[in-house]
PDB file of C-alpha atoms in Angstrom:
ATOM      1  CA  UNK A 157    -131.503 -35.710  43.620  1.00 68.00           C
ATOM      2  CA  UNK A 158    -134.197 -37.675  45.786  1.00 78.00           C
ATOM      3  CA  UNK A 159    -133.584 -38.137  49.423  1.00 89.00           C
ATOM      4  CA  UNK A 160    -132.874 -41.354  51.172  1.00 91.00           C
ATOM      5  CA  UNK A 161    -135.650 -43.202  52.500  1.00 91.00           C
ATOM      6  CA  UNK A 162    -135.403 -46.375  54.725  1.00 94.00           C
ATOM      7  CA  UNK A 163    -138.439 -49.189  54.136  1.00 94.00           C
ATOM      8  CA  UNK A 164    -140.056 -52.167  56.028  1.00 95.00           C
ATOM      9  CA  UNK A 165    -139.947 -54.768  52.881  1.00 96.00           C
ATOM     10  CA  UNK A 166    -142.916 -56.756  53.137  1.00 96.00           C
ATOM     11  CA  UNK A 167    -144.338 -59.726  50.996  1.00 95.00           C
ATOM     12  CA  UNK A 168    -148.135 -60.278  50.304  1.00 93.00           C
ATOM     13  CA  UNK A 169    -147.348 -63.784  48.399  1.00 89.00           C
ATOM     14  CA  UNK A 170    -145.052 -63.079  45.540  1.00 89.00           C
ATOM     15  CA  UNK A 171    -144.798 -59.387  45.690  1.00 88.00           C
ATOM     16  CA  UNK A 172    -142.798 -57.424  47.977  1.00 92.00           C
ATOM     17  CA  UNK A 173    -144.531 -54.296  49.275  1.00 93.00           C
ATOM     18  CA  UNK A 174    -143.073 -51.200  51.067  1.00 94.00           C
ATOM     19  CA  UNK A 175    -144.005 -48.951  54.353  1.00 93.00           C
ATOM     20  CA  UNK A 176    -141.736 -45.778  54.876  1.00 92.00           C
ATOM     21  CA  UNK A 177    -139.773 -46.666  58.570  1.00 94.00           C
ATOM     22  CA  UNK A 178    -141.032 -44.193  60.012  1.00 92.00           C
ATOM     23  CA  UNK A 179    -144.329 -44.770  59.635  1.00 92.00           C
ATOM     24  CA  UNK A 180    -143.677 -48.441  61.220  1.00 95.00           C
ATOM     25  CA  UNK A 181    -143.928 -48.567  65.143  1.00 95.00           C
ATOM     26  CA  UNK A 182    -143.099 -52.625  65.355  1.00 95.00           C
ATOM     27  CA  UNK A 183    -143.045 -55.825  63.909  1.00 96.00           C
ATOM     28  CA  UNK A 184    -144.860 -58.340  65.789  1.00 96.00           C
ATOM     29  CA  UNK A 185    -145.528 -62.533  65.265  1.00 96.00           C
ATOM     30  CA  UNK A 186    -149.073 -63.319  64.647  1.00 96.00           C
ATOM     31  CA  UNK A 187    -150.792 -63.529  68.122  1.00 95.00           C
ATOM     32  CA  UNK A 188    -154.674 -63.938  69.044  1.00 95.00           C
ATOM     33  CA  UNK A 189    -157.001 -61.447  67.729  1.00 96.00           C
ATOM     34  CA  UNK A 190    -160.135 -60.533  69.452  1.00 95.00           C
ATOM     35  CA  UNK A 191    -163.159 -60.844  66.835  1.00 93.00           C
ATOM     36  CA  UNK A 192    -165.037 -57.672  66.333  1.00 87.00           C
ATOM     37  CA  UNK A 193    -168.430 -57.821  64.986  1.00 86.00           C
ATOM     38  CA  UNK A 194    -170.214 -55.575  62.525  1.00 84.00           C
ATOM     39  CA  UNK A 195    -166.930 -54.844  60.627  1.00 83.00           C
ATOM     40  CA  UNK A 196    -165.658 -55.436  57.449  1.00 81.00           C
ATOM     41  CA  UNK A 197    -164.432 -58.660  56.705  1.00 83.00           C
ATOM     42  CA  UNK A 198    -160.861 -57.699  56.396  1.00 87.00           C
ATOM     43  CA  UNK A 199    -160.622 -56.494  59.544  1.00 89.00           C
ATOM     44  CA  UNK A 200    -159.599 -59.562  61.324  1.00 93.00           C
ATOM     45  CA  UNK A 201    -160.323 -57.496  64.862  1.00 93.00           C
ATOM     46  CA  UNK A 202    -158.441 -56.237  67.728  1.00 95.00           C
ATOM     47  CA  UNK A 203    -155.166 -57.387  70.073  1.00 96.00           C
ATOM     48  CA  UNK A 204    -153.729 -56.050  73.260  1.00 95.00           C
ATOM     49  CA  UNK A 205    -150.135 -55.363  72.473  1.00 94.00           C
ATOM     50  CA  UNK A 206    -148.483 -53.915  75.348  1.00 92.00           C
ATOM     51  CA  UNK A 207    -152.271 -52.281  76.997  1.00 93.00           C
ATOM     52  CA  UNK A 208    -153.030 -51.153  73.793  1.00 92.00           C
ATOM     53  CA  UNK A 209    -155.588 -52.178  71.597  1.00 93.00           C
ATOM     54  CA  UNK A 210    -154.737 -51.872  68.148  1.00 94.00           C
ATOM     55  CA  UNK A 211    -157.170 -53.003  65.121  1.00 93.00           C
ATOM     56  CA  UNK A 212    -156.203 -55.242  62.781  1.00 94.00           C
ATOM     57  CA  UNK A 213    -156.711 -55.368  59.210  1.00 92.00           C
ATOM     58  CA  UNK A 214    -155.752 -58.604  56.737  1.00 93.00           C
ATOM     59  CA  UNK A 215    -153.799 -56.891  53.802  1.00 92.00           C
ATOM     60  CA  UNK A 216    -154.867 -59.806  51.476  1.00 91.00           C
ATOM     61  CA  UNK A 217    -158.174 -58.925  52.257  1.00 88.00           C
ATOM     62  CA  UNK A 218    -157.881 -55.669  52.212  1.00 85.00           C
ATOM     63  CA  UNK A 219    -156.455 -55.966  48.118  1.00 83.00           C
ATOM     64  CA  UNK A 220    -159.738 -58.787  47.448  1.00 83.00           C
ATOM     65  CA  UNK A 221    -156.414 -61.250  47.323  1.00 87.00           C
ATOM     66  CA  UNK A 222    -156.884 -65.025  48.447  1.00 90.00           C
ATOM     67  CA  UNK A 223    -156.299 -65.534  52.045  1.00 87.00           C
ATOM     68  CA  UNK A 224    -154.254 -67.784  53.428  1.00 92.00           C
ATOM     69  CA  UNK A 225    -153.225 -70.229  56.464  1.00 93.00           C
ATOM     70  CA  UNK A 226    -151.091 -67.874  59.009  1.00 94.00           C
ATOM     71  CA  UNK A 227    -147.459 -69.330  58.446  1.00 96.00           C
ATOM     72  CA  UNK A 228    -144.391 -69.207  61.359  1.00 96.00           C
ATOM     73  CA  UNK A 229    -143.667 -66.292  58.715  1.00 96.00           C
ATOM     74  CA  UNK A 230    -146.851 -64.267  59.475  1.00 97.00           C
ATOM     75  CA  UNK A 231    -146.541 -60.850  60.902  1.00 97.00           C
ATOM     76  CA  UNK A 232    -147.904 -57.946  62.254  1.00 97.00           C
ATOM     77  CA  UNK A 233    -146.870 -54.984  61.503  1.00 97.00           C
ATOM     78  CA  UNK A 234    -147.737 -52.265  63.364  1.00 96.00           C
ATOM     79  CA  UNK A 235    -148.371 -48.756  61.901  1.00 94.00           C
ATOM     80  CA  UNK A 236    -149.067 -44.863  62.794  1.00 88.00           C
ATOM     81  CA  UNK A 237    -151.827 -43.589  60.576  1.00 79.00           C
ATOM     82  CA  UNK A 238    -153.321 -40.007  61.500  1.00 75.00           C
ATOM     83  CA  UNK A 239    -152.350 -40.854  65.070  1.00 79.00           C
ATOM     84  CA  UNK A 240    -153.906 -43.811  64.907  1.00 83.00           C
ATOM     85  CA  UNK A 241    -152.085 -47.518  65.791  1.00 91.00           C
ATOM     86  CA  UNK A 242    -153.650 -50.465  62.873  1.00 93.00           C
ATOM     87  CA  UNK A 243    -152.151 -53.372  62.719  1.00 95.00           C
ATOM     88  CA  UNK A 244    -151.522 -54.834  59.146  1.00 95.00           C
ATOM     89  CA  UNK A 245    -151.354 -58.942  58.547  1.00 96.00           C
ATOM     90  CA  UNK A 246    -148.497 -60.349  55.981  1.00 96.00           C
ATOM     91  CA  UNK A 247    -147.255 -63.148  54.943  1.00 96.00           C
ATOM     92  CA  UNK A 248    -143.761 -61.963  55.986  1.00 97.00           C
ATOM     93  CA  UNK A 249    -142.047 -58.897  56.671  1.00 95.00           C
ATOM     94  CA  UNK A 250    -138.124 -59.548  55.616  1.00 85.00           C
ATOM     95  CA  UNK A 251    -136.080 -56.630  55.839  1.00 89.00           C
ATOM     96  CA  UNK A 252    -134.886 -53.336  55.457  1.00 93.00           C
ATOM     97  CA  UNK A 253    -133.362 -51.073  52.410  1.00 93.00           C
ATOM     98  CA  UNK A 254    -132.999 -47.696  51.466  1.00 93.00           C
ATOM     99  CA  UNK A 255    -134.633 -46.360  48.449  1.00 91.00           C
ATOM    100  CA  UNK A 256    -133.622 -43.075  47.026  1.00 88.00           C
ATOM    101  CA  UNK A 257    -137.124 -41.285  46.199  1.00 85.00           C
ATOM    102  CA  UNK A 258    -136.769 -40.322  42.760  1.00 86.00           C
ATOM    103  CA  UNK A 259    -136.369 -44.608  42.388  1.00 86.00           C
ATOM    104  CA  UNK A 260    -139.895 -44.501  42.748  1.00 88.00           C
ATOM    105  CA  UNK A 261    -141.851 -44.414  40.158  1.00 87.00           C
ATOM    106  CA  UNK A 262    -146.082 -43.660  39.657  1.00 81.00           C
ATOM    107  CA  UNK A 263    -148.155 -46.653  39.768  1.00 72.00           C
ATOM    108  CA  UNK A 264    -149.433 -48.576  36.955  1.00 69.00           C
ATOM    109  CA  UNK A 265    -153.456 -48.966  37.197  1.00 67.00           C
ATOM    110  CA  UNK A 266    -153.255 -52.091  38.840  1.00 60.00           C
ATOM    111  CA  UNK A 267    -150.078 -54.045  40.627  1.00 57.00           C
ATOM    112  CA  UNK A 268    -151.202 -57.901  41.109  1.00 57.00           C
ATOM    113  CA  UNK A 269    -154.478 -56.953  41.576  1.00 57.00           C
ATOM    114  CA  UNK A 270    -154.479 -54.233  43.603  1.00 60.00           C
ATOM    115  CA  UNK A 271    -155.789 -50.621  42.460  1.00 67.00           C
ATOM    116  CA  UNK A 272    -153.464 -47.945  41.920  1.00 68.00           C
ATOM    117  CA  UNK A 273    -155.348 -45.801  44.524  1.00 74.00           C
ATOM    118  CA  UNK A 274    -153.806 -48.075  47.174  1.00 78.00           C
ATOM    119  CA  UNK A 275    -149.894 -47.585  45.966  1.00 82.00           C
ATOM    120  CA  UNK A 276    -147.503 -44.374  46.374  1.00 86.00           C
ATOM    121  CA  UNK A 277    -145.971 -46.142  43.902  1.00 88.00           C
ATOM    122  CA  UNK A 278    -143.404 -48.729  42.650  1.00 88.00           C
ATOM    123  CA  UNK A 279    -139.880 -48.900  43.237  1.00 90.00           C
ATOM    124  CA  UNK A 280    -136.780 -50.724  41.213  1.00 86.00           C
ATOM    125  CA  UNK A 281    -134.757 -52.609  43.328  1.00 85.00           C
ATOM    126  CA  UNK A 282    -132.753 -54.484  40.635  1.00 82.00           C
ATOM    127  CA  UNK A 283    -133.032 -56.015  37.254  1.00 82.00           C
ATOM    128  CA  UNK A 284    -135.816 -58.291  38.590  1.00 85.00           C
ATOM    129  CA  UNK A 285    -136.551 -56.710  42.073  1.00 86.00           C
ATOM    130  CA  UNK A 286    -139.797 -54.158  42.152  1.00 87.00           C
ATOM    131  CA  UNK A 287    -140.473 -52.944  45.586  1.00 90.00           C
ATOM    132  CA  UNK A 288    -144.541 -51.764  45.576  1.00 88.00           C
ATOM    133  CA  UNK A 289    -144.689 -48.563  47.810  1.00 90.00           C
ATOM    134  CA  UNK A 290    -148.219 -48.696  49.680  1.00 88.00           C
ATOM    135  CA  UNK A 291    -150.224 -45.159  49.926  1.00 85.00           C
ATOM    136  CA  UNK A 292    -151.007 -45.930  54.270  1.00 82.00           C
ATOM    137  CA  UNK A 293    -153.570 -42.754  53.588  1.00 77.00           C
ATOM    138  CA  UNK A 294    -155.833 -44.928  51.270  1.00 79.00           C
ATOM    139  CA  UNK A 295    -155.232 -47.959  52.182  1.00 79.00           C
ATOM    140  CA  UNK A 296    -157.008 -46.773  55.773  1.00 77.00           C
ATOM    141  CA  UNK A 297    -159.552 -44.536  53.784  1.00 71.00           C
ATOM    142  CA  UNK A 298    -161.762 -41.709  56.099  1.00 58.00           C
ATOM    143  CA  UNK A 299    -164.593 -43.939  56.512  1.00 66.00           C
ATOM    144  CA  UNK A 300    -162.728 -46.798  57.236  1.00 64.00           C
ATOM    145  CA  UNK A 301    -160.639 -44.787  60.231  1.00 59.00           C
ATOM    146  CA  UNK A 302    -163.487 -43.829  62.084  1.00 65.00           C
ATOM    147  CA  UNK A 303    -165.144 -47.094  62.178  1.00 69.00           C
ATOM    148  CA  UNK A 304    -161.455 -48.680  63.482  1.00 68.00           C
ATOM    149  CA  UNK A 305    -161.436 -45.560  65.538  1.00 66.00           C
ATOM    150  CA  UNK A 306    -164.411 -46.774  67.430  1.00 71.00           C
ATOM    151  CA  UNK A 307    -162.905 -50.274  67.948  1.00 68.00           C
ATOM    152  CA  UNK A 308    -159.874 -48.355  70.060  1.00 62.00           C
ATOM    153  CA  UNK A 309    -162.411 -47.718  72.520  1.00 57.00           C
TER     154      UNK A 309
END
């Protein structure tokens, strides 16, 4: 039998994506971000939450997926990577279930675009509910961290 785990449900237009809790420090409405040249484009740049700087990264981007208008929806959400803050941008961030982890199951090649490398993998909610599990440790590859690293500075 899997153990319990509790996750931040997420939605990057129709999908719903999923970050463990505990990798999830807060939730935060869009606020301004500080442009950062020289970076890729899906980092959107930095903010200044609570004398912090955190990076930010656009998850659309970050999957190639369209972007879109910021809604009253949009979020932050703030994560711990390798002892690192990022901050990723969705198009909401809704609630919270518990998924048993043998409910998860590996990911297909690609999920709406995005490459398996990307995914822990994919969770069944329901019937017609599929929760996709992200992999944090490749969606922030090596190379990637220690340019974002720099940006902390």
């Amino acid at each position: 039998m899997g153990e319990e785990i509790k996750v931040i449900v997420f939605k990057l237009g129709t999908e719903e994506y999923g970050i463990e809790v505990e990798k999830v420090q807060t939730i935060e409405r869009l606020m301004p971000i500080t442009r950062v040249p020289k970076t890729y484009a899906f980092v959107k740049g930095v903010i200044n939450l609570r004398g912090v700087v955190i990076p930010v990264i656009d998850l659309r981007g970050r999957f190639n997926l369209p972007e879109v208008e910021p809604t009253e929806q949009t979020r932050i959400i703030i994560v711990a990577v390798n002892e690192m803050q990022v901050g990723f941008i969705v198009d909401s961030a809704s609630d919270v279930v518990d998924l048993n982890s043998d409910s998860i199951d590996l990911p297909p090649e690609v999920v709406g675009g995005i490459k398996a490398k990307y995914l822990r993998g994919v969770a069944k909610l329901s019937e017609d509910r599929l929760l996709v599990m992200l992999n944090l440790a490749e969606v922030l590859n090596k190379s990637e961290i220690v340019q974002l690293e720099g940006l902390e500075e």
